[in-house]
mmCIF file of C-alpha atoms in Angstrom:
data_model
loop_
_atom_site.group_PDB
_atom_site.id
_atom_site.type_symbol
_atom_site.label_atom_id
_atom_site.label_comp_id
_atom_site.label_asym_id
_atom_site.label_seq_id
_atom_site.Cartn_x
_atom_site.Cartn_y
_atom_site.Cartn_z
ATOM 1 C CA UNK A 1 29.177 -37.909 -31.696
ATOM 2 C CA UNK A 2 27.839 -35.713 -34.767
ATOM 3 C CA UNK A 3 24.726 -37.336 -34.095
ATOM 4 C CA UNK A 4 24.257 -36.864 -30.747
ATOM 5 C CA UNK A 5 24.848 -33.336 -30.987
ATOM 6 C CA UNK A 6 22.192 -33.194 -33.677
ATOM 7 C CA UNK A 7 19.780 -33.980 -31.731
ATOM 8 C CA UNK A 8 20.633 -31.772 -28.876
ATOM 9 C CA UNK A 9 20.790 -29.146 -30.713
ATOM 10 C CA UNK A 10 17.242 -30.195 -32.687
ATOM 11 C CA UNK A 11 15.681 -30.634 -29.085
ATOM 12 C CA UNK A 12 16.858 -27.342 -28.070
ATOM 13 C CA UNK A 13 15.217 -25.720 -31.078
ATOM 14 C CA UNK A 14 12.190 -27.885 -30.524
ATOM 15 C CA UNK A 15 11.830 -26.776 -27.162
ATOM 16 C CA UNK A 16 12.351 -22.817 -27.867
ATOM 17 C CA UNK A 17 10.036 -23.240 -30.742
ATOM 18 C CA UNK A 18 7.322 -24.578 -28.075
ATOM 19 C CA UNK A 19 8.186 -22.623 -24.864
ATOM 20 C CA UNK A 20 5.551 -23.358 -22.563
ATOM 21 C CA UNK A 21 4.153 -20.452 -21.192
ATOM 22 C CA UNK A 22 5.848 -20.002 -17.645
ATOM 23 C CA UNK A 23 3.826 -19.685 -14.355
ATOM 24 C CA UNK A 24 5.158 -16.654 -12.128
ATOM 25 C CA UNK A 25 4.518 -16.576 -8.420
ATOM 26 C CA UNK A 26 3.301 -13.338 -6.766
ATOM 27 C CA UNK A 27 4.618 -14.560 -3.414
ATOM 28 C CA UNK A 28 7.516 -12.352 -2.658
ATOM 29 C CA UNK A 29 9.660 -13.584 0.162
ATOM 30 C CA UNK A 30 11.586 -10.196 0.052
ATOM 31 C CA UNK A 31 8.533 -8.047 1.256
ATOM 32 C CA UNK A 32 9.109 -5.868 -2.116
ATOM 33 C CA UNK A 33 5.536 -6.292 -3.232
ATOM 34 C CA UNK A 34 2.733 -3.866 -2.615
ATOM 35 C CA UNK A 35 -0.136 -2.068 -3.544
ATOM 36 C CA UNK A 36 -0.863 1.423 -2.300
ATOM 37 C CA UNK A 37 -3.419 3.470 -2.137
ATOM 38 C CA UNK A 38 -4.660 6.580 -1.665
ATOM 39 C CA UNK A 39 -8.018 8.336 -0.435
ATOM 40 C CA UNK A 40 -8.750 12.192 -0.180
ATOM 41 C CA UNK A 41 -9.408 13.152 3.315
ATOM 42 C CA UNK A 42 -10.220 17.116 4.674
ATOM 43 C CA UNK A 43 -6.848 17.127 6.722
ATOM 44 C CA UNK A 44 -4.283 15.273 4.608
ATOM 45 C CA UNK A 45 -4.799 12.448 2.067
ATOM 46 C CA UNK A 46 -4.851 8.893 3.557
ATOM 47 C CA UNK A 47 -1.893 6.758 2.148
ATOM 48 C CA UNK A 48 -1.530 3.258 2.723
ATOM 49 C CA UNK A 49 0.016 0.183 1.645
ATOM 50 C CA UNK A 50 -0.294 -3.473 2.068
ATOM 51 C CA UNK A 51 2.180 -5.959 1.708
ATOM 52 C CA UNK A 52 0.590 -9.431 1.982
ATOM 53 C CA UNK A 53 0.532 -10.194 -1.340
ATOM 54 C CA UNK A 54 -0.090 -13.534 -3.336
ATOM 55 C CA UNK A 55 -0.973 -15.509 -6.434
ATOM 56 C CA UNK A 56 -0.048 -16.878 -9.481
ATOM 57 C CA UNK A 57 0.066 -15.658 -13.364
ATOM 58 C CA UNK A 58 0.817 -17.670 -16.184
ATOM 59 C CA UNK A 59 1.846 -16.245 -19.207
ATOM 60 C CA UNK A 60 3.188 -17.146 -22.655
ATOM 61 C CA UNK A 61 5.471 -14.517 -24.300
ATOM 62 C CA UNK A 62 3.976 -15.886 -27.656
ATOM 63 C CA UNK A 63 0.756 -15.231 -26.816
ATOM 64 C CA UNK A 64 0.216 -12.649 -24.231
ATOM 65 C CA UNK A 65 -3.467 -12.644 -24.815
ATOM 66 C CA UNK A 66 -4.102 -15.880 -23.444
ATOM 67 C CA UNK A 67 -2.794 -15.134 -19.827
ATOM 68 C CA UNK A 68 -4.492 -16.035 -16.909
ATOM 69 C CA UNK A 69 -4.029 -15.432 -13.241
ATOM 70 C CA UNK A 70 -5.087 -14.462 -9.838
ATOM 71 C CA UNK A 71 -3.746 -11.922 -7.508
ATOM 72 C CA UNK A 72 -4.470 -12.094 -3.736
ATOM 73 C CA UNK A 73 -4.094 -9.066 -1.111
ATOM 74 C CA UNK A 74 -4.446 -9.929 2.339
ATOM 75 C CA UNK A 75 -6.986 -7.602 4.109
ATOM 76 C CA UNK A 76 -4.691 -7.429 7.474
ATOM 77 C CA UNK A 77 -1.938 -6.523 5.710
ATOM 78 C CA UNK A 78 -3.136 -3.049 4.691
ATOM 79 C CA UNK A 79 -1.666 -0.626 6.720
ATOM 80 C CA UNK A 80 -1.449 3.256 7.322
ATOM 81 C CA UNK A 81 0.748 5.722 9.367
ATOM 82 C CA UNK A 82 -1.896 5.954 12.175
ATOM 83 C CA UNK A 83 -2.645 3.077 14.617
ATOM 84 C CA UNK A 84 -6.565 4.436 14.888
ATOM 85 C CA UNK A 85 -6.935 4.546 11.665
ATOM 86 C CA UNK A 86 -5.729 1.094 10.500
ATOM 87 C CA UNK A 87 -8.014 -0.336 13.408
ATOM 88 C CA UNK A 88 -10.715 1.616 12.008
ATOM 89 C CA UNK A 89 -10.037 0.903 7.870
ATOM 90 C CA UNK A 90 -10.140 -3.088 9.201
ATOM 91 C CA UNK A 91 -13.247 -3.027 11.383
ATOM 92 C CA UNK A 92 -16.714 -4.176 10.670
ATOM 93 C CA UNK A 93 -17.533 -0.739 10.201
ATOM 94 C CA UNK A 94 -14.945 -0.499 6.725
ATOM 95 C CA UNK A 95 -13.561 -3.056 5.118
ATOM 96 C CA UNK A 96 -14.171 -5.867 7.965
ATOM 97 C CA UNK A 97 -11.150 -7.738 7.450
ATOM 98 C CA UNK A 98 -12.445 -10.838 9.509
ATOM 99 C CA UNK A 99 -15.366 -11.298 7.244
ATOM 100 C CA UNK A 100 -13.893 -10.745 3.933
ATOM 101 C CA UNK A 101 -9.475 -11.827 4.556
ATOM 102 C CA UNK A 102 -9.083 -11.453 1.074
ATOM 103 C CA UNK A 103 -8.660 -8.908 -1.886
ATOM 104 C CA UNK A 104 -8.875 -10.453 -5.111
ATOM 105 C CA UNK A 105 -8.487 -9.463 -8.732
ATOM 106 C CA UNK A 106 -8.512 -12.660 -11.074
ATOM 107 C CA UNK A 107 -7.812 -11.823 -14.875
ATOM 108 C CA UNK A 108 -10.579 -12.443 -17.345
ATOM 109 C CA UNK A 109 -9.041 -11.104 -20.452
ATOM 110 C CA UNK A 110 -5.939 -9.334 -21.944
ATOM 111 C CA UNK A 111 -6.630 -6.926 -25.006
ATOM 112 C CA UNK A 112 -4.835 -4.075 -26.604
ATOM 113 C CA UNK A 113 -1.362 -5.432 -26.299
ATOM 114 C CA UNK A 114 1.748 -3.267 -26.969
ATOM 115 C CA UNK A 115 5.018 -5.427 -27.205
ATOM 116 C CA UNK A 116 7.666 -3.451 -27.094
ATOM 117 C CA UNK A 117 11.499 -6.025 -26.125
ATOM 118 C CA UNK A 118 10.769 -7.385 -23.113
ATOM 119 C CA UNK A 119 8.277 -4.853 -21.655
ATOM 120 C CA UNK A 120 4.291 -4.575 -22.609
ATOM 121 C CA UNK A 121 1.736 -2.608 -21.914
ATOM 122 C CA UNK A 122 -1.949 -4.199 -22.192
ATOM 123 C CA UNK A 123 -5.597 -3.631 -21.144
ATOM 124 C CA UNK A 124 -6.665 -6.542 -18.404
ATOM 125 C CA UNK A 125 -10.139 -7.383 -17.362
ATOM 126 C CA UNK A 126 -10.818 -8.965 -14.476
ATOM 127 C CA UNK A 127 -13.314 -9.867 -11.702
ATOM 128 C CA UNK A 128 -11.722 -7.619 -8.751
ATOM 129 C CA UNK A 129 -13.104 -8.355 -5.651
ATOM 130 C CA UNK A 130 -12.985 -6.331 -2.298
ATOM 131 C CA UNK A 131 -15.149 -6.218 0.602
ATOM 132 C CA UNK A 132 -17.179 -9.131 -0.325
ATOM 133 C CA UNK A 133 -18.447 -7.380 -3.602
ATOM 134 C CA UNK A 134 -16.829 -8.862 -7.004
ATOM 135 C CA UNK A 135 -16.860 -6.229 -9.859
ATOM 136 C CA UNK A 136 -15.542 -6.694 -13.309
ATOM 137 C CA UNK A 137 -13.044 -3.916 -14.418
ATOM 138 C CA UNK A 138 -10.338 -3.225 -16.552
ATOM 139 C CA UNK A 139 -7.036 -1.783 -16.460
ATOM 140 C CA UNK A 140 -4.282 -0.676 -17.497
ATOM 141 C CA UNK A 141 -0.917 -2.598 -16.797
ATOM 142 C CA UNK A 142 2.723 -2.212 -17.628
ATOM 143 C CA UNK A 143 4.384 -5.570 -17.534
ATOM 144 C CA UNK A 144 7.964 -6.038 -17.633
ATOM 145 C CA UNK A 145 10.180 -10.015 -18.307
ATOM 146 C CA UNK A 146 12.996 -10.136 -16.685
ATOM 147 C CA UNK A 147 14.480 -13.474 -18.345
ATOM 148 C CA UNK A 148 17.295 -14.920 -16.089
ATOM 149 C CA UNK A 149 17.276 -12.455 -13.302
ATOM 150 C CA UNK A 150 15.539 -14.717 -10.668
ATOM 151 C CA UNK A 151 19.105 -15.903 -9.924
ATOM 152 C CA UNK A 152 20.031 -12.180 -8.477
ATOM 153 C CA UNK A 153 17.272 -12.029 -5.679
ATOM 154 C CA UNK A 154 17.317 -15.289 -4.803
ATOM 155 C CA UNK A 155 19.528 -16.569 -1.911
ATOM 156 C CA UNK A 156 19.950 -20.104 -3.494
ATOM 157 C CA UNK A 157 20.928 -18.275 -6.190
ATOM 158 C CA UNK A 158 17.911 -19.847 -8.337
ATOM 159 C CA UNK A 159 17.546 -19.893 -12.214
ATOM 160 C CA UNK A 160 14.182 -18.444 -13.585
ATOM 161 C CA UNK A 161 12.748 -15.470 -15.093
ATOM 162 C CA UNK A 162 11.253 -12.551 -13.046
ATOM 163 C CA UNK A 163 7.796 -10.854 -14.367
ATOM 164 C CA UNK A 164 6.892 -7.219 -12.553
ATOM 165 C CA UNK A 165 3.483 -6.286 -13.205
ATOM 166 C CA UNK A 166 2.836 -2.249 -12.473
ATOM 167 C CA UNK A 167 -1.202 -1.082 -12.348
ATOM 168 C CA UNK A 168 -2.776 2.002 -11.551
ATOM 169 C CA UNK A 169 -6.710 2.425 -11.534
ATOM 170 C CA UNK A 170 -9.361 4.201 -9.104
ATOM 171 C CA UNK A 171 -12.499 2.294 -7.751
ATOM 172 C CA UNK A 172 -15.031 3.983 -5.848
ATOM 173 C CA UNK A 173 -15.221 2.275 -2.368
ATOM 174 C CA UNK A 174 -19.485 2.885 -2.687
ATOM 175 C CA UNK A 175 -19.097 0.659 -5.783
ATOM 176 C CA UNK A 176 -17.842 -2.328 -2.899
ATOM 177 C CA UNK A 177 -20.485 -1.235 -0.186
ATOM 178 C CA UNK A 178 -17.828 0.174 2.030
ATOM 179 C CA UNK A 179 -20.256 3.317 3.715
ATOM 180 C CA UNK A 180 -21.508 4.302 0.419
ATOM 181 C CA UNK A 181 -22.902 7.533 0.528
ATOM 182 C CA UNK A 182 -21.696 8.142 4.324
ATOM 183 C CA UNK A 183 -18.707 9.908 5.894
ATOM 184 C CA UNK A 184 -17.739 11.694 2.276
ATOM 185 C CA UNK A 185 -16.878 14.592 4.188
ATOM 186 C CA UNK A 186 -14.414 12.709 5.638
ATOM 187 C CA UNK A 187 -12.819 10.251 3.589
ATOM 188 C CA UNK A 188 -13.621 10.350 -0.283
ATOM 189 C CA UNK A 189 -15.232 7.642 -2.515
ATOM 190 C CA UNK A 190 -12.689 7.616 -4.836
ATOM 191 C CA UNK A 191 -9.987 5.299 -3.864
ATOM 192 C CA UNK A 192 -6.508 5.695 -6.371
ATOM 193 C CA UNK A 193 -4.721 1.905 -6.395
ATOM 194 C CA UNK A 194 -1.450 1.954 -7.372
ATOM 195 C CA UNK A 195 0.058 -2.006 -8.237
ATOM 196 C CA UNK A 196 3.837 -2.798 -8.182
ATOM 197 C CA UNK A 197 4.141 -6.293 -7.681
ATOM 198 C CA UNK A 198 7.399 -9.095 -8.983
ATOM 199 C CA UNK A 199 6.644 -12.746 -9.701
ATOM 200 C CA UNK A 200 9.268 -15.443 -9.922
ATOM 201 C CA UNK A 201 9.052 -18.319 -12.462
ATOM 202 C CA UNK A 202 12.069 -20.371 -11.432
ATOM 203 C CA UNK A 203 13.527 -22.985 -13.848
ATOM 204 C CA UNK A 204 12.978 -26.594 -13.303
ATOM 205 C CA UNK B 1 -0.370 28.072 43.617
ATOM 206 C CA UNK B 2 -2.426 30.012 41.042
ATOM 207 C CA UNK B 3 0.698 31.360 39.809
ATOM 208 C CA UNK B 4 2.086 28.145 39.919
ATOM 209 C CA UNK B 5 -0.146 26.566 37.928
ATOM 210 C CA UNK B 6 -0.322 29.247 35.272
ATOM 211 C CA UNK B 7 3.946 29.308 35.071
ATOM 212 C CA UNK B 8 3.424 25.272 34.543
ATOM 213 C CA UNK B 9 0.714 25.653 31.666
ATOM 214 C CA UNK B 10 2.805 28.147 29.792
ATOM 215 C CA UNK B 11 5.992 25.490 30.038
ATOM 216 C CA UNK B 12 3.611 22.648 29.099
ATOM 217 C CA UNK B 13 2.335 24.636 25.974
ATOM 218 C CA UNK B 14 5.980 25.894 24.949
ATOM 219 C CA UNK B 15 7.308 22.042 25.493
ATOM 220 C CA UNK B 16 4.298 20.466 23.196
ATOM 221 C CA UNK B 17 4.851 22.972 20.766
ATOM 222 C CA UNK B 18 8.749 22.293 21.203
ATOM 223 C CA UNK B 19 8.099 18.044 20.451
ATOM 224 C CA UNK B 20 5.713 18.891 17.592
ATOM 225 C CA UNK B 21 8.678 21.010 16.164
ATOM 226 C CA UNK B 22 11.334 18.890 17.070
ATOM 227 C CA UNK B 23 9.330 15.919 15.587
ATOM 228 C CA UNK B 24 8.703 17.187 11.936
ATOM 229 C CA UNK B 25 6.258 19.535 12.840
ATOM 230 C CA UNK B 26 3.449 17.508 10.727
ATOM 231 C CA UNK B 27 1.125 19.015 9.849
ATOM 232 C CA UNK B 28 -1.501 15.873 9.067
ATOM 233 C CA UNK B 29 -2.770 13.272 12.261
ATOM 234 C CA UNK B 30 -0.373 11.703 14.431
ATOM 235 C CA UNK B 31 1.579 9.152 13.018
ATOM 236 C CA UNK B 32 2.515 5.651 15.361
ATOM 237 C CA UNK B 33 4.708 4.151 12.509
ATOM 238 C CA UNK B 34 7.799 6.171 10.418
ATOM 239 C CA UNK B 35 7.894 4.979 6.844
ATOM 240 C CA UNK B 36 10.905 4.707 4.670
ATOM 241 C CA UNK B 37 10.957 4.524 1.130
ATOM 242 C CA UNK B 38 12.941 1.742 -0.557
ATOM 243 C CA UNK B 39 13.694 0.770 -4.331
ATOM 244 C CA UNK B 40 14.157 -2.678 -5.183
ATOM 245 C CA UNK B 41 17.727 -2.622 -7.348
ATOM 246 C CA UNK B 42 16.263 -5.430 -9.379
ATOM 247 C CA UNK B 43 13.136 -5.160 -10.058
ATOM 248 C CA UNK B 44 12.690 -1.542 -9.748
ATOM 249 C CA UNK B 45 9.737 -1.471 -7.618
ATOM 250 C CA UNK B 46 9.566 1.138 -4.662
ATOM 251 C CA UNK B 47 8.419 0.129 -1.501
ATOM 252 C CA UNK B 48 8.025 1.437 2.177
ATOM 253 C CA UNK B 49 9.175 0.146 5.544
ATOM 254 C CA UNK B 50 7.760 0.820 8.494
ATOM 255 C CA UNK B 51 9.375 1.238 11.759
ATOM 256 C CA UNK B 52 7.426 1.831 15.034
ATOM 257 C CA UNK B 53 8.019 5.270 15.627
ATOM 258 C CA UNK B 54 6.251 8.725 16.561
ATOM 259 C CA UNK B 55 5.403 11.851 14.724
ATOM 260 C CA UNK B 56 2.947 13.920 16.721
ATOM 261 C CA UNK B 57 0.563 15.043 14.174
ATOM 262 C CA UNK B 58 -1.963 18.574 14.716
ATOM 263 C CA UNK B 59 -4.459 16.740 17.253
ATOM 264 C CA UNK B 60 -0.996 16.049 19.171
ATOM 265 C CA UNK B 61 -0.814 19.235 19.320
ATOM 266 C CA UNK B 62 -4.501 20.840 19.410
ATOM 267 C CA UNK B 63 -4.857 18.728 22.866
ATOM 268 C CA UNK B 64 -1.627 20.085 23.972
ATOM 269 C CA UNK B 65 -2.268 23.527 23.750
ATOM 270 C CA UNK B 66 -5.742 23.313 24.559
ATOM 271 C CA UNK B 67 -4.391 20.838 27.995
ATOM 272 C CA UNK B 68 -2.296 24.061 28.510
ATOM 273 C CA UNK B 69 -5.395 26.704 28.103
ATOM 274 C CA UNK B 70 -7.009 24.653 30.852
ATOM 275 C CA UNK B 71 -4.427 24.853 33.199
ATOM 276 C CA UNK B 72 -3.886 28.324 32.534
ATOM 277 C CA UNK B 73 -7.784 29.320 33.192
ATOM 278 C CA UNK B 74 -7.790 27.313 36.171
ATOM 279 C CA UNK B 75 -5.109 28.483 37.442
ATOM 280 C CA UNK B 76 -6.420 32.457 36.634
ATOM 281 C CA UNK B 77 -10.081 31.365 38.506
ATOM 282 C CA UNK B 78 -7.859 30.124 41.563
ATOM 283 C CA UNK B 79 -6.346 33.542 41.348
ATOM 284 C CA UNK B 80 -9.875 34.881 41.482
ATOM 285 C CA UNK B 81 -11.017 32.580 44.304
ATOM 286 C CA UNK B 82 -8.236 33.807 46.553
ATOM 287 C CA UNK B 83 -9.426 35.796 49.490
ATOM 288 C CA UNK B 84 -8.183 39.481 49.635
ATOM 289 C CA UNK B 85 -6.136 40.681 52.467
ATOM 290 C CA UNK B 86 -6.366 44.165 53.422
#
């Protein structure tokens, strides 16, 4: 009986010694994730947001560096206030949403790490790609682990950790051939992203 | 009739300036979807939810009032138009 519980107790060790880094999924069934974002415009500032979001990270508390990932943004699912607009934003003309269904931003490398409990703050590179044009940039993200908390949003009440991921950078929509050097009168080049996305890593 | 027409332009420019009160008076484009802002209790994250929904925006109400001018200047050239009767 001693022995046994030896070794449960060694394999437990073991296995916290060695935790494998845990794969979160940026598919939120609760509609929570989004990205907004925000363009200057003569009249009022165009805010939008899209919802469709998707992908994968896997990280490894121990070594944060070493994470990888992709994040997907449907096209379609950016939408603003004004029905004219959005048809406009997703036409041929802008960010032709038929041609290119996917926003993309897949991480290349994670430097200048701050660890501070359960919450970090690092510098990611990455190949983001919008409109057909991949660009490498880097920025700044505040991640935070929710260990155990998976259980609370889901309705099967699942074990697993929660990750939330928060980003804010500005690309210039020229840089992604979307009308550069036309219509800056009307909406500007600089586009201001803001990132708030939760990924679940449920326990097997 | 002219008169008519001018008495109806003045209520159609008082009620489109009524809405755009009524609704928010925005002062940015039309809007066809009313967004609510949400935190998750969890995770922290704030989000929006759209309902379909209208806010008339300034070109709401630039064609309204400019509908209205119409009316009214038609219905002042009608007045014109109008044989005298001595």
């Amino acid at each position: 009986m001693k022995l046994t519980h030896t070794l449960v107790l060694t394999a437990a060790l073991v296995t916290a010694a060695h935790a494998a880094p845990l794969t979160f999924d940026f598919k939120d069934p609760k509609g929570v994730n989004n990205v907004i974002f925000k363009l200057d415009a003569p009249l009022e500032s165009i805010n939008g947001q899209a919802n469709g979001v998707s992908g994968t990270v896997t990280i490894d508390p121990e070594k944060p560096d070493a994470t990888t990932g992709k994040i997907v943004v449907t096209t379609d699912s950016l939408t603003v206030p004004n029905a004219m607009m959005k048809e406009h934003m997703l036409g041929d003309q802008w960010l032709n949403a038929k041609a290119n269904p996917e926003i993309t931003f897949e991480i290349k490398k994670v430097g200048e790490i701050e660890k501070k409990g359960d919450k970090g703050e690092a510098k990611v590179t990455g190949l983001f790609t919008l409109n057909g044009v991949s660009k490498e940039i880097t920025v700044e993200a505040k991640v935070t682990h929710l260990p155990g908390r998976l259980a609370e949003r889901s309705p099967q009440k699942t074990p697993g950790d929660l990750l939330v991921i928060r980003a804010e950078f500005v690309i210039k929509r020229s840089d992604y051939n979307i009308q550069p050097g036309k219509n800056l009168d009307k909406v500007s080049d600089e586009i201001e992203i803001e990132l708030a996305i939760a990924g679940a890593a449920p326990k097997a | 009739m002219a008169k008519m027409l001018q008495i109806f332009a003045v209520l159609c420019a008082l009620a489109v300036l009524g809405i755009w009160f009524a609704l928010g008076a925005h002062m940015g484009w039309s809007r066809n979807q009313i967004e609510t802002k949400k935190v998750d209790p969890i995770t922290e994250i704030a989000f929006s939810e759209f309902e379909d929904g209208f806010v008339p925006g300034i070109d709401f109400l630039g064609a309204g009032l400019i509908g209205s001018g119409v009316l009214f200047a038609a219905g002042f050239f009608l007045s014109k138009l109008k044989p005298k009767t001595s």
